Structures are given as C-alpha cells and as structure tokens.
Coordinates of C-alpha atoms in Angstrom, one line a residue:
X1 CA 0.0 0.0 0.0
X2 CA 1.2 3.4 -0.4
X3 CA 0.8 4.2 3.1
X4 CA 4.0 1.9 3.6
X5 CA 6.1 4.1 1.7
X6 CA 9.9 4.5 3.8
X7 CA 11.0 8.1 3.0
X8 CA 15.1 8.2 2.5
X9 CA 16.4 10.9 5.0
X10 CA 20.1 12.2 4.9
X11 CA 21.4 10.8 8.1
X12 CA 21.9 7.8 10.2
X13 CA 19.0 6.1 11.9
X14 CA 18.7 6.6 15.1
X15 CA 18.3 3.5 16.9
X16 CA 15.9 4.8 19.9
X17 CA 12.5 5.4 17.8
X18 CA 11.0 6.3 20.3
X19 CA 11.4 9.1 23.4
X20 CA 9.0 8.8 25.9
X21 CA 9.6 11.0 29.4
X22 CA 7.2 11.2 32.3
X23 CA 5.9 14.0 33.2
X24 CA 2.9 15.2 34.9
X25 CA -0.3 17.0 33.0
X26 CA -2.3 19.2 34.9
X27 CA -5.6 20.7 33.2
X28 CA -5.7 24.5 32.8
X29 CA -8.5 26.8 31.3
X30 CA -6.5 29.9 29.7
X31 CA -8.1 33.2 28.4
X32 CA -5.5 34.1 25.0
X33 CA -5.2 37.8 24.6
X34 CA -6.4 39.4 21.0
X35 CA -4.4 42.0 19.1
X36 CA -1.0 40.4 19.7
X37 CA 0.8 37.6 18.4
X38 CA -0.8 34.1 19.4
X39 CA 2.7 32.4 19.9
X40 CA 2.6 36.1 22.6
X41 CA -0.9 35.4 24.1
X42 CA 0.2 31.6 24.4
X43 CA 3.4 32.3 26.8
X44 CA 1.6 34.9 28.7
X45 CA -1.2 32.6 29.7
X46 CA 0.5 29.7 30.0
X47 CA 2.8 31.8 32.5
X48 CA 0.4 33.3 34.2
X49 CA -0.6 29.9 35.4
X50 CA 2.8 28.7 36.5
X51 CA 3.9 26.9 33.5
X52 CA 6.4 26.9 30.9
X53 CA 5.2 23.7 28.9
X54 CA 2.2 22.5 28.0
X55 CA -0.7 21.5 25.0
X56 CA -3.8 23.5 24.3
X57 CA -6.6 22.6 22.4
X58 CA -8.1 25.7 20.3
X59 CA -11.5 25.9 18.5
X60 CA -14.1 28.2 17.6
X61 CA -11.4 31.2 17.2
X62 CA -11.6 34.4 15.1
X63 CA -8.7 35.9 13.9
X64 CA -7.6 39.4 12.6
X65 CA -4.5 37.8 10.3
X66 CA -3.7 33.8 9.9
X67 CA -0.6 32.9 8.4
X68 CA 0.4 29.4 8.0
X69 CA 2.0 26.8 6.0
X70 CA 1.3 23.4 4.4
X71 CA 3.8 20.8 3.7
X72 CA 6.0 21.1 0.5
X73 CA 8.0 19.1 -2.0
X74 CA 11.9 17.9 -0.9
X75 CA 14.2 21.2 -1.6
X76 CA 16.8 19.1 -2.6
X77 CA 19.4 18.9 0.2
X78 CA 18.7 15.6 0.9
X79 CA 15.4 16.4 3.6
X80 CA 12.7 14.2 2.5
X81 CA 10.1 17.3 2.9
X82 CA 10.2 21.0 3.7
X83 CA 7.2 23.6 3.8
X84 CA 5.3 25.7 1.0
X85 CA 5.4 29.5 0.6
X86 CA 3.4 31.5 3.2
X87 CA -0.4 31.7 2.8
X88 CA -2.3 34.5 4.6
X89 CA -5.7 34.8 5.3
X90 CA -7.2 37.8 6.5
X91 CA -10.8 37.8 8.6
X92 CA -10.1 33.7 9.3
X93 CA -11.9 31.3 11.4
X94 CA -9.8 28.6 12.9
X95 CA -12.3 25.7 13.6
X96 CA -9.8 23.5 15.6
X97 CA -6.4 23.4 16.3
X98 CA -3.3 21.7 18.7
X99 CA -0.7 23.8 19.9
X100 CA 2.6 22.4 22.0
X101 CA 4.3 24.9 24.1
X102 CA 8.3 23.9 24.4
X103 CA 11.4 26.3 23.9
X104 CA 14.3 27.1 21.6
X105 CA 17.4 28.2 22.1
X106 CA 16.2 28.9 25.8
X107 CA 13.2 30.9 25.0
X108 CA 9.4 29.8 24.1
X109 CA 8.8 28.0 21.0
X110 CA 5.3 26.9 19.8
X111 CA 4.4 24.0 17.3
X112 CA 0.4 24.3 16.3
X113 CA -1.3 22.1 13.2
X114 CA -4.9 23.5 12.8
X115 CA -7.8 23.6 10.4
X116 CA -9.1 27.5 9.2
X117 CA -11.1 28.7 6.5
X118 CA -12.0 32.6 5.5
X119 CA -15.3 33.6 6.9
X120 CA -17.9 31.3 4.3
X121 CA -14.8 29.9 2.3
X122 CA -13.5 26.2 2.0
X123 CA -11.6 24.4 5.1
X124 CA -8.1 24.4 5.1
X125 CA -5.1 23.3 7.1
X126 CA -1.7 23.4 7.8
X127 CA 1.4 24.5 10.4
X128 CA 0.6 27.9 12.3
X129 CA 2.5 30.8 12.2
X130 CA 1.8 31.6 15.9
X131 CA 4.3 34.5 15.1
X132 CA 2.6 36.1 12.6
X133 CA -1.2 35.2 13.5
X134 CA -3.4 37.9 15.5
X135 CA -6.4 37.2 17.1
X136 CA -9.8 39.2 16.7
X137 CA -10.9 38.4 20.1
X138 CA -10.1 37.0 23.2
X139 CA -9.9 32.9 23.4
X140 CA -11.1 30.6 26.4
X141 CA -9.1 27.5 25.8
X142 CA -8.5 24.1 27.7
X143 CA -5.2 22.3 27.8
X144 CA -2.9 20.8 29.8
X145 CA 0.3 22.4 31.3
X146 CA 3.1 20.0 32.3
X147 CA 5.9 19.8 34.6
X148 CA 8.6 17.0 34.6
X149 CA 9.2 17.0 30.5
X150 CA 9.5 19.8 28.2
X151 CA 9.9 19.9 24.0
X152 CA 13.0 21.5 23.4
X153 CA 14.0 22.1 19.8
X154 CA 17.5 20.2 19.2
X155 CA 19.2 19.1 15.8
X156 CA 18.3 15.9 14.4
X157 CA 20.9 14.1 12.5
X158 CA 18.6 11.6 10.9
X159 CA 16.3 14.0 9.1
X160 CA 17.9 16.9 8.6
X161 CA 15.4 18.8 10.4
X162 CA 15.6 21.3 14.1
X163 CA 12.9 19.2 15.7
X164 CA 10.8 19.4 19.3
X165 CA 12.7 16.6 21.4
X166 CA 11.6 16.1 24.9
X167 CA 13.5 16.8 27.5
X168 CA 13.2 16.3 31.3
X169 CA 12.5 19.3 33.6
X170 CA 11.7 19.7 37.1
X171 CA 8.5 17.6 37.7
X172 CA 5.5 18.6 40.2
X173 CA 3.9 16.5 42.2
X174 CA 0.5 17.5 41.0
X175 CA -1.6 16.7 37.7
X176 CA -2.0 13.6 36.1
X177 CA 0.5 10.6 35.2
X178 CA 1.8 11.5 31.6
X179 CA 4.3 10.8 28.7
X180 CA 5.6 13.1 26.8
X181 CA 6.8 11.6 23.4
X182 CA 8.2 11.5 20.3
X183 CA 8.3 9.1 17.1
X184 CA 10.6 8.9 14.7
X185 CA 10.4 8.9 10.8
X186 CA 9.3 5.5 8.8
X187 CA 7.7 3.9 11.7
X188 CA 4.1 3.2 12.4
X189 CA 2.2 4.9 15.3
X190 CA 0.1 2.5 16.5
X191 CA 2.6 0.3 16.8
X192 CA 5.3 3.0 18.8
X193 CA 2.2 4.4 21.4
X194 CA 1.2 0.6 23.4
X195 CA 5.0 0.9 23.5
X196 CA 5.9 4.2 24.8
X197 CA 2.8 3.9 26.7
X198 CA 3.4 0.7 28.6
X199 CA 3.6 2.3 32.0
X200 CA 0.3 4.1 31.6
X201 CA -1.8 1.9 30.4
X202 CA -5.1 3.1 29.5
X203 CA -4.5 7.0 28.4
X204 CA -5.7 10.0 26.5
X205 CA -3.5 10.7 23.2
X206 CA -3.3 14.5 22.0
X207 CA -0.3 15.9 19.8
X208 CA 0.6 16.5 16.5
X209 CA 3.1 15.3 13.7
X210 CA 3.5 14.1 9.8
X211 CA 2.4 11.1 8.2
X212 CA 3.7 9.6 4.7
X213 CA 0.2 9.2 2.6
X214 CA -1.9 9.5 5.5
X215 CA -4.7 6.2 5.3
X216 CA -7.9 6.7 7.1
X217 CA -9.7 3.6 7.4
X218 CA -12.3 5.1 4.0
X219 CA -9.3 6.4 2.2
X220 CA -5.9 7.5 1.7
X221 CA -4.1 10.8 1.4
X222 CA -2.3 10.7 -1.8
X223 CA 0.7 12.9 -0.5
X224 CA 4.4 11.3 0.6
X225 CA 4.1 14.3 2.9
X226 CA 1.2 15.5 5.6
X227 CA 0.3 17.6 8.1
X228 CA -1.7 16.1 11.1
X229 CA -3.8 16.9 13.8
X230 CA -4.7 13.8 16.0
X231 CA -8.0 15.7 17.4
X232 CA -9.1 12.4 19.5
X233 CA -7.4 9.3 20.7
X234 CA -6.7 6.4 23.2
X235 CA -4.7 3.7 24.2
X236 CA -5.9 0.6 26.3
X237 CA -5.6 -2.9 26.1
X238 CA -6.9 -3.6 22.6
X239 CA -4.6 -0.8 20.6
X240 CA -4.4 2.5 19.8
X241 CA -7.8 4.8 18.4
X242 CA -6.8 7.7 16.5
X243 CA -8.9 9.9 14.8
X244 CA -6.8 12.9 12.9
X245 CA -7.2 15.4 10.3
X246 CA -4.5 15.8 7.7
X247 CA -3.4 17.6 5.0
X248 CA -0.8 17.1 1.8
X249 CA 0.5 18.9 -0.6
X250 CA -2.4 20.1 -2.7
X251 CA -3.6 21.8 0.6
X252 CA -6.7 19.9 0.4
X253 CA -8.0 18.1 4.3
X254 CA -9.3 15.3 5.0
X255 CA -10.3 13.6 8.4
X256 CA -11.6 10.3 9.7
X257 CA -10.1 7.5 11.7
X258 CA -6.6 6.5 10.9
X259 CA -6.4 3.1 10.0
X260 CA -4.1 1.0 12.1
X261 CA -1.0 -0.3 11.2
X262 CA -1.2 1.3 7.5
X263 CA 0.4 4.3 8.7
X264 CA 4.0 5.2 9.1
X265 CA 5.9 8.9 10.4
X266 CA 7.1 11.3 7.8
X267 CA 9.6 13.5 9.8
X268 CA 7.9 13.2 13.4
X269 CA 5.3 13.0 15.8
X270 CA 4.8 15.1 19.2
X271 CA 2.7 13.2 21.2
X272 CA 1.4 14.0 24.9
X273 CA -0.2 10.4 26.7
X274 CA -2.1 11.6 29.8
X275 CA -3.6 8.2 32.0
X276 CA -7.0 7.4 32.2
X277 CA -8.3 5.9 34.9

C-alpha cells in the first residue's frame, strides 16, 4: 500500500524510535489575549498559570490575520520534505487546532497544526504561524500544562530537520500521570504508542506530527508528505484509536479515523499520553 512508503532521510538512523519522558499533566483553562501575536498570548497565559510547557486545544477562534503553512515538495538537500510559501488569510476562522508549548534556544517555542477557513470559504489546514497570527478576540481555551518533560528544539541528525525533542524538567507532584513523546520517521504509530505507553496503560493521546500518505480507514491521502492533527485518541488494552485530520501537498484536508498499522511517520510526531483511569 502506499501508506508503507519508507522516506530516505540524509542521516543515520537513530536507533531509539521512540522518546518517551514522564511528566505530569495538569488541566488548565486559559483566556489568549487578542491583538498580539498568538505564539505572545500563548506564553503569557501559560505563564500566568505557573507553567512553561504545555498542549492546548483551540477551536471556535476568530482571527484578525492567519498565516500558515502546508507541507511542501523535498528542496533538494537531501530532507525528505520541507514547507510551501506562506499563505495568509485575512478575517479567518480557525475551527480547531493543537498547539505544543516547548522552547528554543532557551526561549518559548510553539508547534500548532490546525484547520481554518475565510469567513464562508472552504476548510483548510496546515502548520501555524503563531508569530505572525493575531487574534480578533479573546480565546477561552482548555489544555494541559506539564511539569517534569518539556519539547525542546535540538538538531536531528537523521532528518535533517531542528525538531521538538523532549527533554526532562523539574517535575510537580500535582496533575496527572503522563508521557511526553516523540516518534521517529518511517515507523508506524500504532505500533510505537502501546509501546511508549506501557507504563500508563489506559491513556488519552493528544499531539501533533506528519504522516507519509496518510490512510484513514475510508481512504488515503495521496501525498508522501502530511500535516496532522490527532484531534481524538486512546490507548488501552486492545490498541491504539486515532482519529486525525490531515493535510498534503495540494492543501486539500481530510479527516476520519486513521487506519491501524497502514500508517508510518514522515519527519515526526509530538505526542502527549495523559492516563486514564
């Protein structure tokens, strides 16, 4: 199947596939600030409520300027992907989004996939720009900020790529039992989670990453590189449940429940496991 395609990256395989620290996830309602930067409003809340790190969940926003990215052909360099030119959309409507708060460099860094459309226009989706995106109006939104495990952006020898890499951090004794994780390119996700997820067993999946042809379970992506959104998922004794929204290179979404085992990692995946009980 196409899904099973292995992408050639320019450096040596990591061995480790997988990262997966512990960390604890406490639930936090945030208000984001309009008229500044998101990636501005994200830090400011986040700090405001004691933490550094974290995932939110956005939906239902309005926003003054959206700028964002989709995926894009190889640039030749030996990276198996890299990102189209900037689109813009002015007066947008962000229907649903994931957002990880880590750093770079020792200062805030966000990571956000969503799905946006102009006010009556078709749905699209990509990568963020929390830089360069304003909102029209305040935001309520519900996440979880963590302690223990941060994403830190480090240099990855086996793609090419600066990538979110968790990394441990003073924990808390408060919030829930949670992994903080990462998988690596070429490898299938339902197979990598009961894994990484062991010591949990029964949890919550939330993150974000990039799938080679992403397969739904009534269809397939037709792109070797994707954009996705997991926007509801679970781990427990019978597998892994994911259902995602993706898009490719023709900038064209599509959603549904991945279809296990038919899927394998494009570049990575930035996944937060919080246990259930």
């Amino acid at each position: 199947m196409t899904a099973r395609r292995v992408l050639t990256h320019p450096g040596p395989r990591n061995p480790a596939r997988f990262t997966a620290l512990p960390c604890r996830a406490r639930p936090v309602e945030l208000q984001l600030q309009a008229g500044i930067p998101v990636e501005q409003a994200v830090v400011q809340a986040f700090s405001q409520a004691g933490f550094s790190a974290g995932y939110l969940r956005l939906a239902d926003a309005s926003f003054t300027r959206l700028s964002y990215v989709i995926p894009g052909p190889a640039p030749g360099d030996g990276r198996a992907a890299w990102y189209s030119a900037t689109h813009v959309i002015e007066d947008a409507v962000l229907a649903e989004a994931g957002l990880h708060l880590g750093r770079k460099n020792g200062a805030p860094f966000l990571h956000c996939h969503g799905l946006w459309s102009d006010v009556g226009g078709p749905l699209r989706m990509g990568h963020l720009l929390t830089g360069d995106s304003i909102l029209a109006r305040d935001l309520h939104v519900s996440g979880w900020g963590l302690s223990g495990a941060t994403l830190e952006v480090q240099p990855d020898p086996e793609t090419g790529f600066e990538l979110f890499t968790p990394t441990a951090t003073t924990s808390s004794r408060t919030g829930q039992p949670a992994l903080l994780c990462r998988l690596r390119p070429n490898e299938d996700p339902h197979a990598l989670l009961p894994q990484a997820g062991a010591t949990l067993g029964k949890a919550r999946i939330e993150g974000l990453g990039s799938l080679i042809n992403t397969s739904f379970t009534d269809g397939t992506q037709d792109s070797y590189a994707t954009e996705v959104l997991l926007r509801s998922g679970r781990l427990d004794r019978d597998g892994v449940t994911i259902e995602a929204a993706s898009v490719g290179l023709d900038g064209e979404p599509m959603s549904g429940i991945l279809h296990p085992h038919d899927n394998r990692i494009c570049i990575t995946a930035e996944v937060l496991l919080i246990a259930e009980p």
